[in-house]
Every structure is written in structure tokens, then in C-alpha cells.
Amino acid sequence: MFGIYLKRELSRRKKAALVIALGLALGIALVITVNSVSAGMTQAQDKVLQSLYGLGTDMTVTKARTAPTSGSSGRPNFQFDAKSEDDDSTQSSDRVMTQGGQALASSLVAKVAAQQGVSSAVGALSLNVTKVDGSFTQGKAKSSTSGQSNQGGPGGSSGGSMPQVQGGGASFDVNSYSVGGVDVTDQDLGPLSTSKITSGRTFTAAETNAKLAVVGKSYAKENKYKVGSTFKISGTKYTVIGIATPDSSDSTTDVYLPLKQAQTLGDAKNKVTTIYVKATDSKQIDTVKATIQKNISGTTVTTSADLAETVSGSLSTASDLATSVGKWLSIAVLAAAFLVAALLTSSAVSRRVREFGTLKALGWPSRRVTRQVVGESMVNGLLGGALGIGLGLAAAYTVTAISPKLTAQLGSTGGGMGGGPGGGPGQQSAQNTMEIALSAPVSATTIALAVGLAVAGGLIAGAMGGWRASRMRPADALRSVS
């Protein structure tokens, strides 16, 4: 009886049912769209952090650089030998300095790895190499003869000469690039983990102190390096064994060396500037961060959430809209949809006075009338939910198909690996910018939320309409007869 009556009443009031369902559908579709775009923003932000900072992990441990001591500016200086040759003299000098933060003892890597909640930890050393090369040109001394006599003095002569230096000078070129020391025994974690070897190979676990190098794609193109090419840093020759291409954008690290070689170049034996940490549970990152900071004093632990706060540009603006304005807008529209559905259901009940009064006169109790109204509203709600899911999926698919480009900028950061979590005072300033294609993935959780909202909308509308219907008396039906 319930199903037959329900089907007949919904068929008889198709327009009213459709209006209620569409109102709920619009609110639900907006919620799905906002949630999907917000999830896309999160994915885009993760790509920015991984590619620009080379994080590729859960957190990093660094130590802020201390201020230079008196008499030491911390700036690079170059010294060239004086030569007396008459011809041009070519000079070249490399200045290798650690960058990012203050150097940490390599023993801290094992200590960090032993902390509760840490799955693994590796150390890396970030260096900056400034190369100055060029030549001095020696000037030529020439004498000029004066036409005046020099009389009256002993040994006087009729003329004198004044020597003059002509020509000469110097021409030098300055080139700066970043070098990353990689723990070759665990390359799944650390600065090289966010790049793919597109030519040649990477280091083997046995090449802990080999004079080999992997160079970034952009740096290799700029210097015309390929697999098998050689170059020198501070007089040490390195052979290129691989070309690394970053996953999402150009990496700020130009050259990767085995960690021990980088430590030798930077005069930082048994030192690292960044410790990359992988947590056992991604949901416990904040707890692990607090544990490391508590047990290893003087260090700074940086997570992806910390770095996300530094992202600016259109990605940040869109993310704010999706998470704040979008959230409140969807709540407002959804509340309005629920209210409209409830009012329309209540109004429909008011127009059915004779019907419900007659049913009560025939013996229907109030709870049965209420159940009938709630059942009709639930069907309207589920219909609205189905339409809303369809509209929401269509909107999310449209966003993904269009893939609007968003710009992400991360303010002043150090070059190379130190530019990310390892950044600290005294590092070089660089502006990292990249473009991200926005997508709108729809998760099962979002669909479940939409179904829940549809049921809730139906219940709210049915509750108001059922309450109105339960208050009707058989006498109301008689009064409505014209």
C-alpha cells in the first residue's frame, strides 16, 4: 500500500518533485565541485613542493646558519698568482662553499633515523661553486721625449724622457652553479629522488667516493655535456655518467656527486647540510616533527605543510578561494536548497488538506501520514542526489579537461637543495616559479558525502512536511470542501 500510494502521488506531482530535486541537485553539485577542485589544489601544491624544493619526502632536518664571526664576512674571495710573462696569462679559480644551513655532523643522520616514527633518513650536502676564469693583459711601457733642455745642473743633458704604460687590463668570467652530495646507498630518499635518469645511469651503491657525476638536464644543455663528458671542480676531474630530468620542473641542483666527494670539495668531512626524513605513517608527521625537535636540539624540522604556506601566485589565490570562499558558498547554497525543499514540501502538504484529512477519517494514524510524506521527500532527495552527482562529475570532468594553468611562486629561497627545507640565513636568493595544470579528482569519499547530503535533504524536507501533515484533523478535510 505504501509503495503504491507513493508512486501515484509522485507521478501526480511531477513538477513539484522535479523542482525540489533540482534545488537539492544544484547544492550537492556545488559541494562536489568545490571538494574536487580543492583536492586538485592540494595535488598541485604537492607537485610544487616536490619539484621546486626537491622534498620528495615527509620532512627535512636542518640547522640555521650562524652569523659570521668578526673578521670573516663569509663571502667568497679569490687569489691569483702574479706572473711576469709578457704575453697574456690565463687564470682560473673555483670557490666551493656549503649553502643552505649550518653543517651538521653525519652522525646525526643515524640519530634521526632512530627516532620513533621515522622510517628512514639520509644526509645530503648542498654546495655552491663559483668559478672565475679569464686573463690578465700586461701593459706596454713606452717613453716620450721632451724637447726642453735641462740646463744648469750637474750632468745636465739636453733632453729627458717620461715613461708611460699603454694597454693592459683584465677580462674575467664568473659562473656559479649548485652541487648536491648524494648518499648513493639510498637514492630513493633525498635530492636525486625527484628526478629521472633519462640518459646514462645513476650511481651504484659501491660508488660512494667515485669521481663521477650526474648533471641536471638544463645544466647539461647549457654546457653541452653528455654521458662521457668530463669537467673539473677545484682541479678534480669528474666524468658524467647520467643526465637527470626533474619530474615536474627544472631542478635548482645542477650537479650531483657522491656524498664523500662533495664533502671533500666543500672541506666538510663527515658533514651534511640537510637530513631527509621519511615517516612510517604520513598521518603522524606532526608528532614525528615534535619528537625530532625535542630530542635533537638546535635543529629545524620542516614539513610539506610548512612549505605550503610559502606558496604564492595564482595557485595560492585559487586554493584560498576553493578552501574558504568556495566552502562557505557551498554551505550557503546547500542550506538554501534544503530550506527551499522543506518549504516546497510543506506548501505541498498544505495543498493536500482534503487528502490527508480524508485518510485520517478512514483510520490512518498520524505516524502513517508522516511516514508517507517523509517517504515522498526521501525519493525527491535521492533523485536530487543522483542529479547532483551527475552535475558535479560533469563539472569536475570539465575542469580536468580544460586544465587551467596556475602559477606557483616560492619567494626568496636558496639555490640548489638548500633552497627548500635546507634554506637558511646566508644562502643565495632565488625566485622559483612554475606552472601547474589544475585537475579536479573526485574521490569515493566525495560521492559518499553527496549521497549523505541527499538523504539529509530528504529527511529535513520530509520532517517539516510530515510535522505539518500530522497536525491535520479530519474536520480540516470537511472545511476544505467547497
Coordinates of C-alpha atoms in Angstrom, one line a residue:
M1 CA 0.0 0.0 0.0
F2 CA 2.8 2.4 0.9
G3 CA 4.7 1.9 -2.3
I4 CA 1.6 2.1 -4.5
Y5 CA 0.4 5.3 -2.9
L6 CA 4.0 6.8 -3.0
K7 CA 4.3 6.1 -6.7
R8 CA 0.9 7.5 -7.5
E9 CA 1.5 10.7 -5.6
L10 CA 4.9 11.3 -7.1
S11 CA 3.6 10.7 -10.6
R12 CA 0.7 13.1 -9.9
R13 CA 3.1 15.9 -8.7
K14 CA 6.0 15.5 -11.2
K15 CA 6.7 19.3 -11.5
A16 CA 6.8 19.9 -7.7
A17 CA 9.0 16.8 -7.2
L18 CA 11.3 17.9 -10.0
V19 CA 11.7 21.4 -8.6
I20 CA 12.6 20.0 -5.2
A21 CA 15.1 17.5 -6.7
L22 CA 16.8 20.2 -8.9
G23 CA 17.2 22.5 -5.9
L24 CA 19.0 19.8 -3.9
A25 CA 20.9 18.8 -7.0
L26 CA 22.4 22.2 -7.5
G27 CA 23.6 22.4 -3.9
I28 CA 25.1 18.9 -4.0
A29 CA 26.8 19.5 -7.4
L30 CA 28.4 22.7 -6.0
V31 CA 29.7 20.7 -3.0
I32 CA 31.2 18.0 -5.2
T33 CA 32.8 20.6 -7.5
V34 CA 34.3 22.6 -4.6
N35 CA 35.7 19.4 -2.9
S36 CA 37.1 18.2 -6.2
V37 CA 38.8 21.5 -7.1
S38 CA 40.2 21.7 -3.5
A39 CA 41.6 18.2 -3.9
G40 CA 43.2 19.3 -7.2
M41 CA 44.7 22.3 -5.4
T42 CA 46.3 20.0 -2.8
Q43 CA 47.8 17.8 -5.5
A44 CA 49.1 20.8 -7.4
Q45 CA 50.7 22.2 -4.3
D46 CA 52.3 18.8 -3.6
K47 CA 53.8 18.9 -7.1
V48 CA 55.2 22.4 -6.5
L49 CA 56.8 21.4 -3.2
Q50 CA 58.3 18.2 -4.7
S51 CA 59.7 19.7 -7.8
L52 CA 60.8 23.1 -6.7
Y53 CA 62.2 22.1 -3.3
G54 CA 63.1 18.5 -4.2
L55 CA 61.4 17.5 -1.0
G56 CA 60.2 14.1 -2.2
T57 CA 59.8 13.0 1.5
D58 CA 57.9 13.8 4.6
M59 CA 60.2 16.3 6.3
T60 CA 63.8 17.6 6.4
V61 CA 66.1 18.4 9.3
T62 CA 68.4 21.4 9.0
K63 CA 70.2 23.9 11.3
A64 CA 70.1 27.7 10.8
R65 CA 73.4 29.3 9.7
T66 CA 75.1 31.3 12.4
A67 CA 76.2 34.9 11.8
P68 CA 79.8 35.4 10.5
T69 CA 82.4 35.9 13.2
S70 CA 84.4 39.1 13.4
G71 CA 87.0 39.3 10.6
S72 CA 85.1 36.8 8.5
S73 CA 82.5 38.1 6.1
G74 CA 81.6 34.6 4.8
R75 CA 81.8 35.9 1.2
P76 CA 83.9 34.1 -1.4
N77 CA 87.4 35.5 -2.2
F78 CA 89.7 34.7 -5.0
Q79 CA 93.5 34.9 -5.2
F80 CA 95.6 34.8 -8.4
D81 CA 99.3 34.3 -8.7
A82 CA 101.2 37.2 -10.2
K83 CA 103.1 36.3 -13.3
S84 CA 105.8 38.2 -15.2
E85 CA 105.3 36.9 -18.7
D86 CA 104.9 39.4 -21.4
D87 CA 102.1 37.6 -23.1
D88 CA 98.6 37.1 -21.8
S89 CA 98.2 35.0 -18.7
T90 CA 95.1 32.8 -18.2
Q91 CA 93.9 32.4 -14.6
S92 CA 91.1 30.2 -13.2
S93 CA 89.9 29.6 -9.7
D94 CA 87.0 27.7 -8.1
R95 CA 85.4 28.7 -4.8
V96 CA 83.4 25.9 -3.1
M97 CA 81.1 26.8 -0.2
T98 CA 78.4 25.0 1.6
Q99 CA 75.0 26.6 1.3
G100 CA 71.6 26.2 2.9
G101 CA 72.1 25.9 6.6
Q102 CA 74.8 25.3 9.1
A103 CA 76.6 22.0 8.5
L104 CA 75.5 19.1 10.7
A105 CA 77.6 16.1 11.8
S106 CA 76.9 13.0 9.7
S107 CA 76.3 11.0 12.9
L108 CA 73.1 12.9 13.4
V109 CA 71.6 11.0 10.4
A110 CA 71.7 7.8 12.4
K111 CA 70.3 9.5 15.4
V112 CA 67.4 11.0 13.4
A113 CA 66.7 7.6 11.8
A114 CA 66.5 6.0 15.3
Q115 CA 63.6 8.4 16.4
Q116 CA 60.2 6.9 17.0
G117 CA 58.0 7.2 13.9
V118 CA 60.9 7.6 11.4
S119 CA 61.1 5.0 8.7
S120 CA 64.4 6.1 7.2
A121 CA 66.8 9.1 7.0
V122 CA 69.6 10.1 4.7
G123 CA 72.0 13.0 4.7
A124 CA 72.9 15.3 1.8
L125 CA 75.3 18.2 1.3
S126 CA 74.5 21.3 -0.6
L127 CA 77.4 23.2 -2.2
N128 CA 77.7 26.3 -4.3
V129 CA 80.6 26.5 -6.7
T130 CA 81.7 29.9 -8.0
K131 CA 84.1 29.7 -10.9
V132 CA 86.2 32.7 -12.0
D133 CA 88.4 32.4 -15.1
G134 CA 89.9 34.8 -17.5
S135 CA 93.2 36.5 -18.3
F136 CA 95.3 39.5 -17.5
T137 CA 96.8 41.5 -20.3
Q138 CA 100.2 43.1 -19.5
G139 CA 100.6 46.8 -20.5
K140 CA 103.5 48.0 -22.6
A141 CA 105.8 50.7 -21.3
K142 CA 106.7 53.4 -23.8
S143 CA 108.9 56.5 -23.3
S144 CA 108.1 60.0 -24.5
T145 CA 110.9 62.5 -25.3
S146 CA 110.6 66.1 -24.2
G147 CA 112.0 68.9 -26.4
Q148 CA 113.1 71.1 -23.5
S149 CA 116.7 71.3 -22.3
N150 CA 117.6 70.6 -18.8
Q151 CA 120.4 73.2 -18.1
G152 CA 122.3 74.5 -15.0
G153 CA 122.6 71.3 -13.1
P154 CA 125.5 68.9 -12.9
G155 CA 125.4 66.2 -15.5
G156 CA 122.8 68.2 -17.3
S157 CA 121.5 66.9 -20.5
S158 CA 119.8 68.5 -23.5
G159 CA 116.6 66.4 -23.2
G160 CA 114.7 64.0 -20.9
S161 CA 112.2 61.0 -21.3
M162 CA 109.0 60.2 -19.4
P163 CA 107.9 56.5 -19.4
Q164 CA 104.2 55.7 -19.9
V165 CA 102.3 52.4 -19.7
Q166 CA 99.8 51.8 -22.5
G167 CA 97.3 48.9 -22.9
G168 CA 96.8 46.1 -20.4
G169 CA 93.8 45.1 -18.2
A170 CA 91.9 42.1 -17.2
S171 CA 88.8 40.1 -18.5
F172 CA 87.2 37.5 -16.2
D173 CA 84.0 35.5 -16.4
V174 CA 82.1 34.4 -13.3
N175 CA 80.0 31.3 -13.3
S176 CA 78.0 30.0 -10.3
Y177 CA 76.3 26.6 -10.1
S178 CA 75.0 24.3 -7.4
V179 CA 76.3 20.8 -6.4
G180 CA 74.4 18.2 -4.4
G181 CA 76.2 15.5 -2.4
V182 CA 74.0 12.3 -2.6
D183 CA 74.0 9.3 -0.4
V184 CA 74.4 6.7 -3.2
T185 CA 73.4 3.9 -0.9
D186 CA 69.8 5.2 -0.6
Q187 CA 68.8 7.2 -3.6
D188 CA 65.1 6.7 -3.1
L189 CA 65.3 9.4 -0.5
G190 CA 67.0 12.8 -0.9
P191 CA 67.7 15.4 -3.6
L192 CA 68.0 12.9 -6.6
S193 CA 64.8 11.1 -5.8
T194 CA 62.6 13.6 -7.6
S195 CA 64.4 13.3 -10.9
K196 CA 64.6 10.5 -13.5
I197 CA 67.7 9.4 -15.3
T198 CA 66.8 10.0 -19.0
S199 CA 70.3 9.3 -20.3
G200 CA 73.1 7.1 -19.0
R201 CA 72.8 5.8 -15.4
T202 CA 72.8 6.8 -11.8
F203 CA 75.3 5.9 -9.1
T204 CA 75.7 2.4 -7.8
A205 CA 75.9 1.6 -4.1
A206 CA 79.6 0.9 -4.4
E207 CA 80.5 4.3 -5.9
T208 CA 80.5 6.1 -2.6
N209 CA 83.7 8.1 -3.4
A210 CA 83.9 7.8 -7.1
K211 CA 84.8 10.8 -9.3
L212 CA 81.6 10.5 -11.2
A213 CA 78.7 13.0 -11.7
V214 CA 75.1 13.1 -12.7
V215 CA 74.1 16.5 -14.1
G216 CA 70.7 18.2 -14.5
K217 CA 69.1 18.4 -17.9
S218 CA 69.2 22.2 -18.1
Y219 CA 72.8 22.4 -16.9
A220 CA 73.9 19.7 -19.3
K221 CA 72.2 21.5 -22.2
E222 CA 73.8 24.8 -21.2
N223 CA 77.3 23.4 -21.1
K224 CA 76.8 20.8 -23.9
Y225 CA 77.5 17.9 -21.5
K226 CA 76.6 14.4 -22.4
V227 CA 77.3 11.0 -21.0
G228 CA 81.1 10.5 -21.0
S229 CA 81.9 14.3 -20.9
T230 CA 84.4 15.4 -18.2
F231 CA 84.7 18.7 -16.3
K232 CA 86.8 19.9 -13.3
I233 CA 85.9 21.3 -9.9
S234 CA 88.8 22.7 -8.0
G235 CA 91.2 20.7 -10.1
T236 CA 89.4 17.4 -9.7
K237 CA 88.1 15.8 -12.9
Y238 CA 84.7 14.3 -12.9
T239 CA 83.1 12.1 -15.6
V240 CA 79.4 12.5 -16.4
I241 CA 77.6 9.1 -16.2
G242 CA 74.0 10.3 -16.4
I243 CA 71.6 13.2 -17.2
A244 CA 68.8 13.8 -14.7
T245 CA 65.4 15.2 -15.7
P246 CA 63.2 16.5 -12.9
D247 CA 59.7 15.1 -12.6
S248 CA 57.8 18.4 -12.8
S249 CA 60.1 21.4 -13.4
D250 CA 63.7 22.4 -13.8
S251 CA 65.6 21.5 -10.7
T252 CA 67.8 24.1 -9.0
T253 CA 70.6 21.5 -8.4
D254 CA 73.0 21.4 -11.4
V255 CA 75.4 18.7 -10.5
Y256 CA 75.0 15.6 -8.3
L257 CA 78.1 13.9 -6.8
P258 CA 78.6 11.1 -4.3
L259 CA 78.4 12.5 -0.8
K260 CA 82.0 11.8 0.1
Q261 CA 83.2 13.6 -3.0
A262 CA 81.1 16.6 -2.2
Q263 CA 82.3 16.6 1.4
T264 CA 85.9 16.6 0.1
L265 CA 85.2 19.5 -2.2
G266 CA 83.5 21.6 0.4
D267 CA 86.1 20.8 3.1
A268 CA 83.2 19.4 5.1
K269 CA 84.4 15.9 6.1
N270 CA 81.6 13.9 7.8
K271 CA 79.2 16.9 7.5
V272 CA 75.8 17.3 5.9
T273 CA 73.6 20.3 5.4
T274 CA 70.2 18.5 5.1
I275 CA 68.8 15.3 6.5
Y276 CA 65.8 13.9 4.5
V277 CA 63.3 12.0 6.7
K278 CA 60.6 9.5 5.8
A279 CA 57.9 8.9 8.4
T280 CA 56.4 5.4 9.0
D281 CA 52.9 6.9 8.9
S282 CA 52.0 10.0 6.9
K283 CA 49.3 10.9 9.4
Q284 CA 51.8 11.2 12.2
I285 CA 54.2 13.7 10.6
D286 CA 53.5 16.4 13.2
T287 CA 54.2 14.0 16.0
V288 CA 57.4 12.9 14.4
K289 CA 58.4 16.5 13.9
A290 CA 57.9 17.3 17.5
T291 CA 59.9 14.2 18.6
I292 CA 62.9 15.2 16.5
Q293 CA 62.9 18.8 17.6
K294 CA 62.7 17.6 21.2
N295 CA 65.4 15.0 21.1
I296 CA 67.8 16.8 18.7
S297 CA 68.2 20.4 19.9
G298 CA 69.2 23.2 17.7
T299 CA 67.7 21.8 14.5
T300 CA 64.8 22.9 12.4
V301 CA 62.3 20.4 11.1
T302 CA 60.4 21.4 8.0
T303 CA 57.4 19.5 6.6
S304 CA 55.4 19.9 3.4
A305 CA 52.7 21.7 5.4
D306 CA 55.3 24.3 6.5
L307 CA 56.5 24.8 2.9
A308 CA 52.9 25.1 1.6
E309 CA 52.5 28.3 3.5
T310 CA 55.2 29.9 1.3
V311 CA 53.4 29.2 -2.0
S312 CA 52.1 32.3 -3.7
G313 CA 50.8 33.3 -7.1
S314 CA 47.5 32.2 -8.8
L315 CA 47.8 28.7 -7.2
S316 CA 47.6 30.2 -3.8
T317 CA 44.8 32.5 -4.7
A318 CA 42.8 29.7 -6.2
S319 CA 43.5 27.5 -3.3
D320 CA 42.2 30.1 -0.9
L321 CA 39.0 30.5 -2.9
A322 CA 38.4 26.8 -3.0
T323 CA 39.0 26.3 0.7
S324 CA 37.4 29.4 2.2
V325 CA 35.1 31.2 -0.2
G326 CA 34.1 28.0 -2.0
K327 CA 33.4 26.2 1.2
W328 CA 31.2 28.9 2.6
L329 CA 29.5 29.4 -0.7
S330 CA 28.7 25.7 -1.0
I331 CA 27.3 25.7 2.6
A332 CA 25.1 28.7 1.9
V333 CA 23.8 27.2 -1.4
L334 CA 23.2 23.8 0.3
A335 CA 21.4 25.4 3.2
A336 CA 19.2 27.4 0.8
A337 CA 18.5 24.2 -1.2
F338 CA 17.4 22.4 2.0
L339 CA 15.3 25.3 3.0
V340 CA 13.6 25.6 -0.4
A341 CA 13.0 21.8 -0.4
A342 CA 11.5 22.0 3.1
L343 CA 9.2 25.0 2.2
L344 CA 8.1 23.4 -1.0
T345 CA 7.3 20.2 0.7
S346 CA 5.4 22.0 3.5
S347 CA 3.5 24.0 0.9
A348 CA 2.6 20.8 -1.0
V349 CA 1.3 19.3 2.2
S350 CA -0.9 22.5 2.8
R351 CA -2.5 21.9 -0.6
R352 CA -3.3 18.3 0.3
V353 CA -5.5 19.2 3.3
R354 CA -8.6 17.3 2.0
E355 CA -6.4 14.3 1.1
F356 CA -4.7 13.9 4.5
G357 CA -7.9 14.7 6.4
T358 CA -9.8 12.1 4.5
L359 CA -7.1 9.5 5.1
K360 CA -7.2 10.2 8.8
A361 CA -11.0 9.9 8.7
L362 CA -10.5 6.5 7.2
G363 CA -8.3 5.4 10.1
W364 CA -4.8 6.4 9.1
P365 CA -2.8 7.3 12.3
S366 CA -0.6 10.5 12.2
R367 CA 2.6 8.5 12.1
R368 CA 1.5 6.7 8.9
V369 CA 0.7 10.1 7.3
T370 CA 4.1 11.4 8.4
R371 CA 5.8 8.3 7.1
Q372 CA 4.1 8.8 3.7
V373 CA 5.3 12.4 3.4
V374 CA 8.8 11.5 4.6
G375 CA 8.9 8.7 2.0
E376 CA 8.0 11.1 -0.8
S377 CA 10.6 13.6 0.4
M378 CA 13.3 10.9 0.6
V379 CA 12.6 9.9 -3.0
N380 CA 12.9 13.5 -4.1
G381 CA 16.1 13.8 -2.1
L382 CA 17.7 10.7 -3.7
L383 CA 16.6 11.9 -7.1
G384 CA 18.2 15.3 -6.4
G385 CA 21.3 13.4 -5.1
A386 CA 21.6 11.5 -8.4
L387 CA 21.2 14.6 -10.5
G388 CA 23.7 16.5 -8.2
I389 CA 26.3 13.7 -8.5
G390 CA 25.9 13.8 -12.3
L391 CA 26.2 17.6 -12.5
G392 CA 29.2 17.5 -10.1
L393 CA 31.0 14.9 -12.0
A394 CA 30.4 16.8 -15.2
A395 CA 31.8 20.0 -13.7
A396 CA 34.8 18.2 -12.3
Y397 CA 35.5 16.5 -15.7
T398 CA 35.2 19.9 -17.4
V399 CA 37.8 21.4 -15.1
T400 CA 40.2 18.5 -15.7
A401 CA 39.6 18.6 -19.4
I402 CA 40.3 22.3 -19.6
S403 CA 43.2 22.0 -17.2
P404 CA 43.6 25.7 -16.4
K405 CA 47.2 26.8 -15.8
L406 CA 48.1 28.1 -12.4
T407 CA 51.3 29.8 -11.5
A408 CA 53.1 28.9 -8.2
Q409 CA 55.9 31.1 -6.8
L410 CA 58.0 30.4 -3.7
G411 CA 59.7 33.6 -2.5
S412 CA 63.3 34.0 -1.6
T413 CA 64.9 30.6 -1.4
G414 CA 68.5 29.4 -1.7
G415 CA 69.7 27.8 -4.8
G416 CA 70.1 24.0 -5.1
M417 CA 68.9 21.7 -2.3
G418 CA 69.3 24.4 0.3
G419 CA 66.5 26.3 -1.4
G420 CA 64.0 24.1 0.2
P421 CA 63.9 22.8 3.7
G422 CA 67.6 23.3 4.0
G423 CA 67.3 27.0 3.4
G424 CA 68.7 29.3 6.0
P425 CA 70.5 32.6 6.5
G426 CA 73.4 33.4 4.3
Q427 CA 72.0 31.5 1.3
Q428 CA 71.7 32.9 -2.2
S429 CA 68.3 34.3 -3.1
A430 CA 66.4 32.9 -6.0
Q431 CA 62.8 33.1 -7.2
N432 CA 61.3 29.7 -8.1
T433 CA 58.3 29.8 -10.4
M434 CA 56.4 27.1 -12.2
E435 CA 53.1 26.4 -13.9
I436 CA 50.8 23.7 -12.8
A437 CA 47.8 22.2 -14.7
L438 CA 44.8 22.1 -12.4
S439 CA 42.7 18.9 -12.2
A440 CA 39.6 18.1 -10.2
P441 CA 39.7 14.5 -9.0
V442 CA 36.5 13.1 -7.5
S443 CA 37.1 10.6 -4.7
A444 CA 34.7 8.0 -3.3
T445 CA 34.5 10.0 -0.1
T446 CA 33.1 12.9 -2.0
I447 CA 30.5 10.7 -3.6
A448 CA 29.5 9.3 -0.2
L449 CA 29.2 12.9 1.1
A450 CA 26.9 13.7 -1.8
V451 CA 24.7 10.7 -1.0
G452 CA 24.6 11.7 2.6
L453 CA 23.6 15.2 1.8
A454 CA 20.8 13.9 -0.5
V455 CA 19.4 11.7 2.3
A456 CA 19.8 14.6 4.8
G457 CA 17.9 17.0 2.4
G458 CA 15.1 14.5 2.0
L459 CA 14.8 13.9 5.8
I460 CA 14.8 17.7 6.5
A461 CA 12.1 18.4 3.9
G462 CA 10.1 15.3 5.0
A463 CA 10.3 16.2 8.7
M464 CA 8.8 19.6 8.1
G465 CA 6.2 18.3 5.7
G466 CA 5.4 15.4 8.0
W467 CA 5.0 17.6 11.0
R468 CA 2.6 19.8 9.1
A469 CA 0.6 16.8 7.9
S470 CA 0.4 15.1 11.4
R471 CA -1.3 18.2 12.8
M472 CA -4.2 18.0 10.4
R473 CA -7.6 16.7 11.6
P474 CA -10.4 15.0 9.7
A475 CA -12.5 18.1 10.3
D476 CA -10.0 20.1 8.2
A477 CA -11.0 18.0 5.2
L478 CA -14.7 18.9 5.6
R479 CA -13.9 22.6 5.8
S480 CA -11.9 22.4 2.6
V481 CA -14.9 21.1 0.7
S482 CA -16.4 23.9 -1.4

